[in-house]
PDB file of C-alpha atoms in Angstrom:
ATOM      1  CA  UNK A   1      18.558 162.484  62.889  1.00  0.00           C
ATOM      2  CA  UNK A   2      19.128 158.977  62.935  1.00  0.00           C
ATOM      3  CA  UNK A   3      19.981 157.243  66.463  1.00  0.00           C
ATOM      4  CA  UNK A   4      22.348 154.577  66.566  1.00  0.00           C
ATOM      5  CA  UNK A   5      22.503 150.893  68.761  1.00  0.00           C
ATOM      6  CA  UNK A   6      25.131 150.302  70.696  1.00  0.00           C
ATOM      7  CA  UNK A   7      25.958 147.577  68.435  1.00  0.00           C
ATOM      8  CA  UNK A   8      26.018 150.172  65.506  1.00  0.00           C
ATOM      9  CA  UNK A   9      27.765 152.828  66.966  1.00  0.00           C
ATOM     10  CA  UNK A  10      31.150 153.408  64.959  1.00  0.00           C
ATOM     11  CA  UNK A  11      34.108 151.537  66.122  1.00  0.00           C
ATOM     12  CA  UNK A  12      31.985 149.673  68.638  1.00  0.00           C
ATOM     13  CA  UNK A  13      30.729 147.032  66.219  1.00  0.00           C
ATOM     14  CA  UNK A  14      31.864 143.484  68.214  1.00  0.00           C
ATOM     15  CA  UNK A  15      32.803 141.218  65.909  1.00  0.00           C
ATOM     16  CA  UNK A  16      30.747 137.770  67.363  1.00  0.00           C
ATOM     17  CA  UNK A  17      27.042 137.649  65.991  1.00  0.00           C
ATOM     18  CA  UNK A  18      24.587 139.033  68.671  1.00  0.00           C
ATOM     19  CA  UNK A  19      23.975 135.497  69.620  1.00  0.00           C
ATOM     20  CA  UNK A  20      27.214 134.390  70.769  1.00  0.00           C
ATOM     21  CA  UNK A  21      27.603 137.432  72.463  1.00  0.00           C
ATOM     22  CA  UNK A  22      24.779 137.283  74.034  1.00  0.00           C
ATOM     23  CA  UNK A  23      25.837 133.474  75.358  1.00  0.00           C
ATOM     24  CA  UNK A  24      29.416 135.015  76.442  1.00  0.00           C
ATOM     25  CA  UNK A  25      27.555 137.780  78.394  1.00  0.00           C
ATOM     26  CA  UNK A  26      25.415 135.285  79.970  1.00  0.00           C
ATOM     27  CA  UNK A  27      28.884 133.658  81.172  1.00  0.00           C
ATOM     28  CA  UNK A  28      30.237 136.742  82.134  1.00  0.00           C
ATOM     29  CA  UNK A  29      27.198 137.874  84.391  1.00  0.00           C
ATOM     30  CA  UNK A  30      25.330 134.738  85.690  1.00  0.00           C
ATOM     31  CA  UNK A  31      28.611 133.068  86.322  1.00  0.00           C
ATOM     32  CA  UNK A  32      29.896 136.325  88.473  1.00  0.00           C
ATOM     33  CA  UNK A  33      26.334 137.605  89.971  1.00  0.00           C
ATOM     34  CA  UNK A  34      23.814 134.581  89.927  1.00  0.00           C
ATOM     35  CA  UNK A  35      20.891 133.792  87.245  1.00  0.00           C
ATOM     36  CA  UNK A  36      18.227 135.508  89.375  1.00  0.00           C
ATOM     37  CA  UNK A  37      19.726 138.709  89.524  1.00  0.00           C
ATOM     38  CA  UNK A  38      20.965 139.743  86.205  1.00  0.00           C
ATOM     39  CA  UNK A  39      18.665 140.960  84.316  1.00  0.00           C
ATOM     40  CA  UNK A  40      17.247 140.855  80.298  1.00  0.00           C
ATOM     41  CA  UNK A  41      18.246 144.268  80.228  1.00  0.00           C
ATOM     42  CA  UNK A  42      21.438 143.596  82.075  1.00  0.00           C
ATOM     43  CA  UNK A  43      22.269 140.827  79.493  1.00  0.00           C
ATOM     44  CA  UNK A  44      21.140 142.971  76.539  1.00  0.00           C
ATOM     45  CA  UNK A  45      23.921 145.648  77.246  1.00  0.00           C
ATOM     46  CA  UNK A  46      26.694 143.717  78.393  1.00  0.00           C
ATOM     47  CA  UNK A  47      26.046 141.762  74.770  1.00  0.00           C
ATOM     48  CA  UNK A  48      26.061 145.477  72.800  1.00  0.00           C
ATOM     49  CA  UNK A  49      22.286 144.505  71.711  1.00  0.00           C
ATOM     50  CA  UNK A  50      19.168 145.426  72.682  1.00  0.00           C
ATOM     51  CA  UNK A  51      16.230 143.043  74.343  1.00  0.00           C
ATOM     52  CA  UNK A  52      14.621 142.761  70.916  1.00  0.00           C
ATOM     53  CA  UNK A  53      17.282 140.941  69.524  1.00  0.00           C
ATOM     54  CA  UNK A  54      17.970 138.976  72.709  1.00  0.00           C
ATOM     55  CA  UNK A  55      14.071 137.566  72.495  1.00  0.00           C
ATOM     56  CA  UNK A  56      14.888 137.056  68.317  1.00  0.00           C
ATOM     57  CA  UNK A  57      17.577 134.921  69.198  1.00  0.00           C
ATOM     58  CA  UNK A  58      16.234 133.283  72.372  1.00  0.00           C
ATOM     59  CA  UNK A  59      12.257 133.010  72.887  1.00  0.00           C
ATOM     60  CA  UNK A  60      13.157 133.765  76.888  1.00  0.00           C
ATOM     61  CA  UNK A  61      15.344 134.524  79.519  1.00  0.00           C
ATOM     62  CA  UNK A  62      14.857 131.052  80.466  1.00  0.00           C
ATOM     63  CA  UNK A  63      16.159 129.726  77.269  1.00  0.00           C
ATOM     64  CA  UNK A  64      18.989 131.862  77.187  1.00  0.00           C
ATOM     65  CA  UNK A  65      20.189 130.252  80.698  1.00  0.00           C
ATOM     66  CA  UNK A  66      19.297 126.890  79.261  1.00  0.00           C
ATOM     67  CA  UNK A  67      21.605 127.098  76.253  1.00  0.00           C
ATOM     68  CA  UNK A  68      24.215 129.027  78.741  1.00  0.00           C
ATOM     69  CA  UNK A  69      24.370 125.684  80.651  1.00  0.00           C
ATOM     70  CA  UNK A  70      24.322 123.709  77.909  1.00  0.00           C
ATOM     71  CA  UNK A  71      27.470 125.088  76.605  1.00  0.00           C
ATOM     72  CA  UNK A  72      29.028 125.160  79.858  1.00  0.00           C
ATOM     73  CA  UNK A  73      28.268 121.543  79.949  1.00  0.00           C
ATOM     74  CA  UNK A  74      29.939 120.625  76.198  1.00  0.00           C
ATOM     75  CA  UNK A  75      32.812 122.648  77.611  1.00  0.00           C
ATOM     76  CA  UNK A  76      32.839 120.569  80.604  1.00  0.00           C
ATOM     77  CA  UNK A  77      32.432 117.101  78.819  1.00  0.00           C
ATOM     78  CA  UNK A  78      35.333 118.250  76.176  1.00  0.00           C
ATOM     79  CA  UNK A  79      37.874 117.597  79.078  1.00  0.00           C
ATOM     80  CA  UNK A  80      37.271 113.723  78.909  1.00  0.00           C
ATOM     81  CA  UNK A  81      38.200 114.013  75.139  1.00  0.00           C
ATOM     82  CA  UNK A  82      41.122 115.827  76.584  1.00  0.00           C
ATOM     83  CA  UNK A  83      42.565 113.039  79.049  1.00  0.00           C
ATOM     84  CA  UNK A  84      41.774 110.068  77.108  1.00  0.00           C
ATOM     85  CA  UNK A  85      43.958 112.169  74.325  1.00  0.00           C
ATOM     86  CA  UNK A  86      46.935 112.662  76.781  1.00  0.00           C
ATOM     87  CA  UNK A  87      46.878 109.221  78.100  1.00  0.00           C
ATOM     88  CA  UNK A  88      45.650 106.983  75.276  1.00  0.00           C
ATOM     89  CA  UNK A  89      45.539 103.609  76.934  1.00  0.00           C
ATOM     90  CA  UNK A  90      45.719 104.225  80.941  1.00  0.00           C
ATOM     91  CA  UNK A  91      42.611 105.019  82.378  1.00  0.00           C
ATOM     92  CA  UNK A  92      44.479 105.560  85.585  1.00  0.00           C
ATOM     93  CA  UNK A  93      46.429 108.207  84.497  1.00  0.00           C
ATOM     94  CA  UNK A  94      43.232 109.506  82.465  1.00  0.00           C
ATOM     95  CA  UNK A  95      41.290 109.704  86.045  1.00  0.00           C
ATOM     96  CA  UNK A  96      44.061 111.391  87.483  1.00  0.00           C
ATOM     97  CA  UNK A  97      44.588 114.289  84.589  1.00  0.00           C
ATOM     98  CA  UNK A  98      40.597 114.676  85.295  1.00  0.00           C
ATOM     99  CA  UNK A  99      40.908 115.466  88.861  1.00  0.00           C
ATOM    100  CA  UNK A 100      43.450 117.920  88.186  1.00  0.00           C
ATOM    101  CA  UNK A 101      41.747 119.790  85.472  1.00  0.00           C
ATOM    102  CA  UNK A 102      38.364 119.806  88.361  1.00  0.00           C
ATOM    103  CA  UNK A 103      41.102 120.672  91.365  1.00  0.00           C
ATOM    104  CA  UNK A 104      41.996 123.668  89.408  1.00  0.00           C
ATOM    105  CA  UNK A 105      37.964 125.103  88.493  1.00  0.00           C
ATOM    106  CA  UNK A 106      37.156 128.900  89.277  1.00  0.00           C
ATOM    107  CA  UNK A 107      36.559 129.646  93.102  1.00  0.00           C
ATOM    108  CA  UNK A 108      32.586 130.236  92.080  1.00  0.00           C
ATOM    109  CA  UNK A 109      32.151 126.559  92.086  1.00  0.00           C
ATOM    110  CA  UNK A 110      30.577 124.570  89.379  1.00  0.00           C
ATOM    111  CA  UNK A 111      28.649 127.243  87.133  1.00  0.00           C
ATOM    112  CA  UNK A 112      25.789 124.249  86.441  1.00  0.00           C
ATOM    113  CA  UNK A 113      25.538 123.445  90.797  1.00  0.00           C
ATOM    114  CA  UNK A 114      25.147 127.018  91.103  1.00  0.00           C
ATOM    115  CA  UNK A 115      22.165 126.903  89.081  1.00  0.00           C
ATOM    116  CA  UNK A 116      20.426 123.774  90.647  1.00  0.00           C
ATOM    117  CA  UNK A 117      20.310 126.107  93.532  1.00  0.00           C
ATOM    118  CA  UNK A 118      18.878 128.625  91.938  1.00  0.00           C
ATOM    119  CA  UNK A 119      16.747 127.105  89.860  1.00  0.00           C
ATOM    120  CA  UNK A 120      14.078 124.880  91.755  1.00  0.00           C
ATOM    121  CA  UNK A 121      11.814 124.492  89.958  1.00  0.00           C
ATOM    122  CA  UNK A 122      11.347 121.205  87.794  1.00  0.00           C
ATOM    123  CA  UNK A 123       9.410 122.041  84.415  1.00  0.00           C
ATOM    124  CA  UNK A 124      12.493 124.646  83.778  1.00  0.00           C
ATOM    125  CA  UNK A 125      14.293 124.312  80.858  1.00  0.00           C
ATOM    126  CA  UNK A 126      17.739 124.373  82.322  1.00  0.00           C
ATOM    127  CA  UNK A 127      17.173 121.453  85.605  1.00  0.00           C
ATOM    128  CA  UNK A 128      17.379 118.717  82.622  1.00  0.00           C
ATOM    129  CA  UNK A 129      20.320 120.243  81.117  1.00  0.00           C
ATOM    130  CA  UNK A 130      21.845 120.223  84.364  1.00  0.00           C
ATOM    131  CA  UNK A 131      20.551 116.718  85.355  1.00  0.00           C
ATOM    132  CA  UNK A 132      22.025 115.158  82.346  1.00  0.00           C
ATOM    133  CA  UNK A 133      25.018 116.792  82.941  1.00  0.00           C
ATOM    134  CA  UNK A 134      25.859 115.635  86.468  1.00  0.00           C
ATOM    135  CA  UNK A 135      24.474 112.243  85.591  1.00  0.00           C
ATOM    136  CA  UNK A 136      26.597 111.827  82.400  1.00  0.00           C
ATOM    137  CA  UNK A 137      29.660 113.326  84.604  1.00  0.00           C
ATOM    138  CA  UNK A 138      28.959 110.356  87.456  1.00  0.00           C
ATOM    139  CA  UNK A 139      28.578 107.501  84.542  1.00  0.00           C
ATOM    140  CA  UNK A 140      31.948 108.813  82.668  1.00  0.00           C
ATOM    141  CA  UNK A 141      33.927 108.172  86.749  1.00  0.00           C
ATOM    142  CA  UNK A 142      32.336 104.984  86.970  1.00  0.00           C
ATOM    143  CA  UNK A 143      33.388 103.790  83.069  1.00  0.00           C
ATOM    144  CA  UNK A 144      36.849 105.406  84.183  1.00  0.00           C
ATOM    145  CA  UNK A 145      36.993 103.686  87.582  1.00  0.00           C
ATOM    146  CA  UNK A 146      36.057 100.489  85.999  1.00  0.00           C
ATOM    147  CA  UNK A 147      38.193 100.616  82.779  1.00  0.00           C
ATOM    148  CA  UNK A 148      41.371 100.984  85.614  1.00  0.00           C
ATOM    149  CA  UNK A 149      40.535  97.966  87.061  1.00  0.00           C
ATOM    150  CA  UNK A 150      39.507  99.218  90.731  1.00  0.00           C
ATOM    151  CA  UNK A 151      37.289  97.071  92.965  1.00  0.00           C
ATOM    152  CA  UNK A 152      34.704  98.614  94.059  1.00  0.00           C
ATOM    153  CA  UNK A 153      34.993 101.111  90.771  1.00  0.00           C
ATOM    154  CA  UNK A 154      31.203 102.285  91.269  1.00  0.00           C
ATOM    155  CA  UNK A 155      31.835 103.056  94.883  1.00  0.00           C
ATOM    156  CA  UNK A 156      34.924 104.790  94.000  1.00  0.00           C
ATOM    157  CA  UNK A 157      33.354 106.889  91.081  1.00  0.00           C
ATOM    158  CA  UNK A 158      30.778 108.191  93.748  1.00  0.00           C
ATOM    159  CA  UNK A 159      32.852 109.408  96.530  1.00  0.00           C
ATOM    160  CA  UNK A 160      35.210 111.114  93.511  1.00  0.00           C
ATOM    161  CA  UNK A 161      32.005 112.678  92.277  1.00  0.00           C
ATOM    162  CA  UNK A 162      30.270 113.752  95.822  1.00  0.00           C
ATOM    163  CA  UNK A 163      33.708 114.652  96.815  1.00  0.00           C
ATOM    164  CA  UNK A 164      34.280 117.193  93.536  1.00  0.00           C
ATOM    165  CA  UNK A 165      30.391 118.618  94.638  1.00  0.00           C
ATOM    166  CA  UNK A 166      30.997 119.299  98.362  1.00  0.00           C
ATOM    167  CA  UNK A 167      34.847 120.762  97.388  1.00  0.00           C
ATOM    168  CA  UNK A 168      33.001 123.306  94.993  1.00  0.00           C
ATOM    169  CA  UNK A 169      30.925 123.992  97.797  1.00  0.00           C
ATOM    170  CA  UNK A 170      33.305 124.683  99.999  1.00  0.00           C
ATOM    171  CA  UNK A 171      35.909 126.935  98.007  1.00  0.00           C
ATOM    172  CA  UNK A 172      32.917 128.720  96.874  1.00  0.00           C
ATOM    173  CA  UNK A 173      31.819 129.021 100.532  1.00  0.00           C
ATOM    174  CA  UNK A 174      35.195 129.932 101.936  1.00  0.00           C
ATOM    175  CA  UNK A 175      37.690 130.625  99.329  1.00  0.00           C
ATOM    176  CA  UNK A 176      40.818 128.710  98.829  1.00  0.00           C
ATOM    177  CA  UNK A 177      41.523 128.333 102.721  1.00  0.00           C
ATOM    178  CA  UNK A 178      39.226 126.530 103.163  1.00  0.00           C
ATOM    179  CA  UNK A 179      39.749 122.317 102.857  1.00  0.00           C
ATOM    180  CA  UNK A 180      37.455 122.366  99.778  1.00  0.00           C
ATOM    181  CA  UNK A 181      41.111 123.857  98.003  1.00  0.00           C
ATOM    182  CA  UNK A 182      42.867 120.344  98.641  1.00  0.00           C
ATOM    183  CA  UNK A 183      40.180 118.241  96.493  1.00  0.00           C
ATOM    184  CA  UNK A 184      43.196 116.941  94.086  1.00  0.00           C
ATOM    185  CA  UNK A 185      44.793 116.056  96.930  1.00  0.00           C
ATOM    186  CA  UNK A 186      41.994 114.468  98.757  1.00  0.00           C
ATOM    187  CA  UNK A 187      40.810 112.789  95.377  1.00  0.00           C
ATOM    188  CA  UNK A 188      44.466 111.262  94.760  1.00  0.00           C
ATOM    189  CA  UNK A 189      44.385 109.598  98.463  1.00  0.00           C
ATOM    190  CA  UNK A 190      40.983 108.356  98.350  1.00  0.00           C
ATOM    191  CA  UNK A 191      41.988 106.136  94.929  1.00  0.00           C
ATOM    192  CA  UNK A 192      44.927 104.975  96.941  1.00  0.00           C
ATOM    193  CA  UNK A 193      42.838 103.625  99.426  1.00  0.00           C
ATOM    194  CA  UNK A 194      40.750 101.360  97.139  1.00  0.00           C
ATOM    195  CA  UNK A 195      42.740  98.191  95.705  1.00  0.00           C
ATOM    196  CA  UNK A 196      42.650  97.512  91.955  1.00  0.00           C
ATOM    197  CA  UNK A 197      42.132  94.054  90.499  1.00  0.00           C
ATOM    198  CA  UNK A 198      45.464  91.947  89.976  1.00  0.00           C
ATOM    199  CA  UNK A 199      47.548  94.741  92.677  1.00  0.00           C
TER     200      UNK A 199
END
């Protein structure tokens, strides 16, 4: 008698390739429980695979959190595409639509901060995904900030940026009662308060 996978089992067949699903439960689990405590056999059965074809697709567990970043990341990065689509032209406007796409993030925080945390360690393969991340995040404020004309635009940039991280922080921390919740808010008051060339 022949045993059936999961992933063969009648009527249970998911339709994604065992790699995507694999990604999606690695969204689904880290995102919910934290990187160190799911495990490969955790993500092997939430994906309707087995750990076999987890290591064929991804050489470690490691990897597989990498390229879970990574995604998270392109994801992240799309919404510039986004504003600069909705307000062709007005890079004020552009900054604004940003902070309230951010303002309006799951209560878990930032998926890729989350990680930093857990993740320590240097030589692993998902601290430079996450470095690159943040850093290309903090140079896209600063091109935004400077393309609206604001005086101090790199000053700006970084108190929008450390503002977003400790807000994440905070609603992740506390929930939404907590003062991390008003970071639009916050965020539209603090570019107020800095002048713009020719105002």
């Amino acid at each position: 008698m022949t045993v059936l996978s999961t992933s063969e089992m009648p009527g249970k067949m998911p339709e994604a390739a065992p790699r995507e699903r694999l990604l999606q439960a690695a969204g689904e689990l880290f995102y919910a429980h934290g990187i160190r405590a799911v495990s490969v056999d955790q993500l092997a059965a939430a994906a309707h695979t087995i750990k076999m074809t987890l290591y064929r697709n991804f050489p470690s567990k490691d990897a597989l959190v990498a390229e879970y970043l990574r995604m998270l990341a392109e994801q992240a990065d799309a919404q510039w595409a986004v504003s600069t689509r909705d307000h062709p032209g007005d890079a004020l406007a552009q900054l604004r639509d940003w902070i309230s796409h951010m303002a309006s993030a799951d209560c878990r925080g930032c998926a890729l901060a989350n990680a930093a945390i857990e993740l320590p360690e240097k030589n692993h393969p998902a601290r430079a995904v996450i470095e690159e991340h943040k850093t290309r995040q903090r140079e896209r404020l600063v091109s935004l900030c400077r393309a609206a004309d604001f005086v101090e635009a790199d000053r700006l940039a970084d108190e929008l940026f450390l503002l977003l991280e400790g807000a994440r922080v905070n609603v992740q921390s506390v929930g939404q009662g907590g003062p991390g919740a008003r970071y639009a808010e916050m965020a539209t008051a603090l570019i107020k308060s800095h002048a713009r060339k020719g105002a």
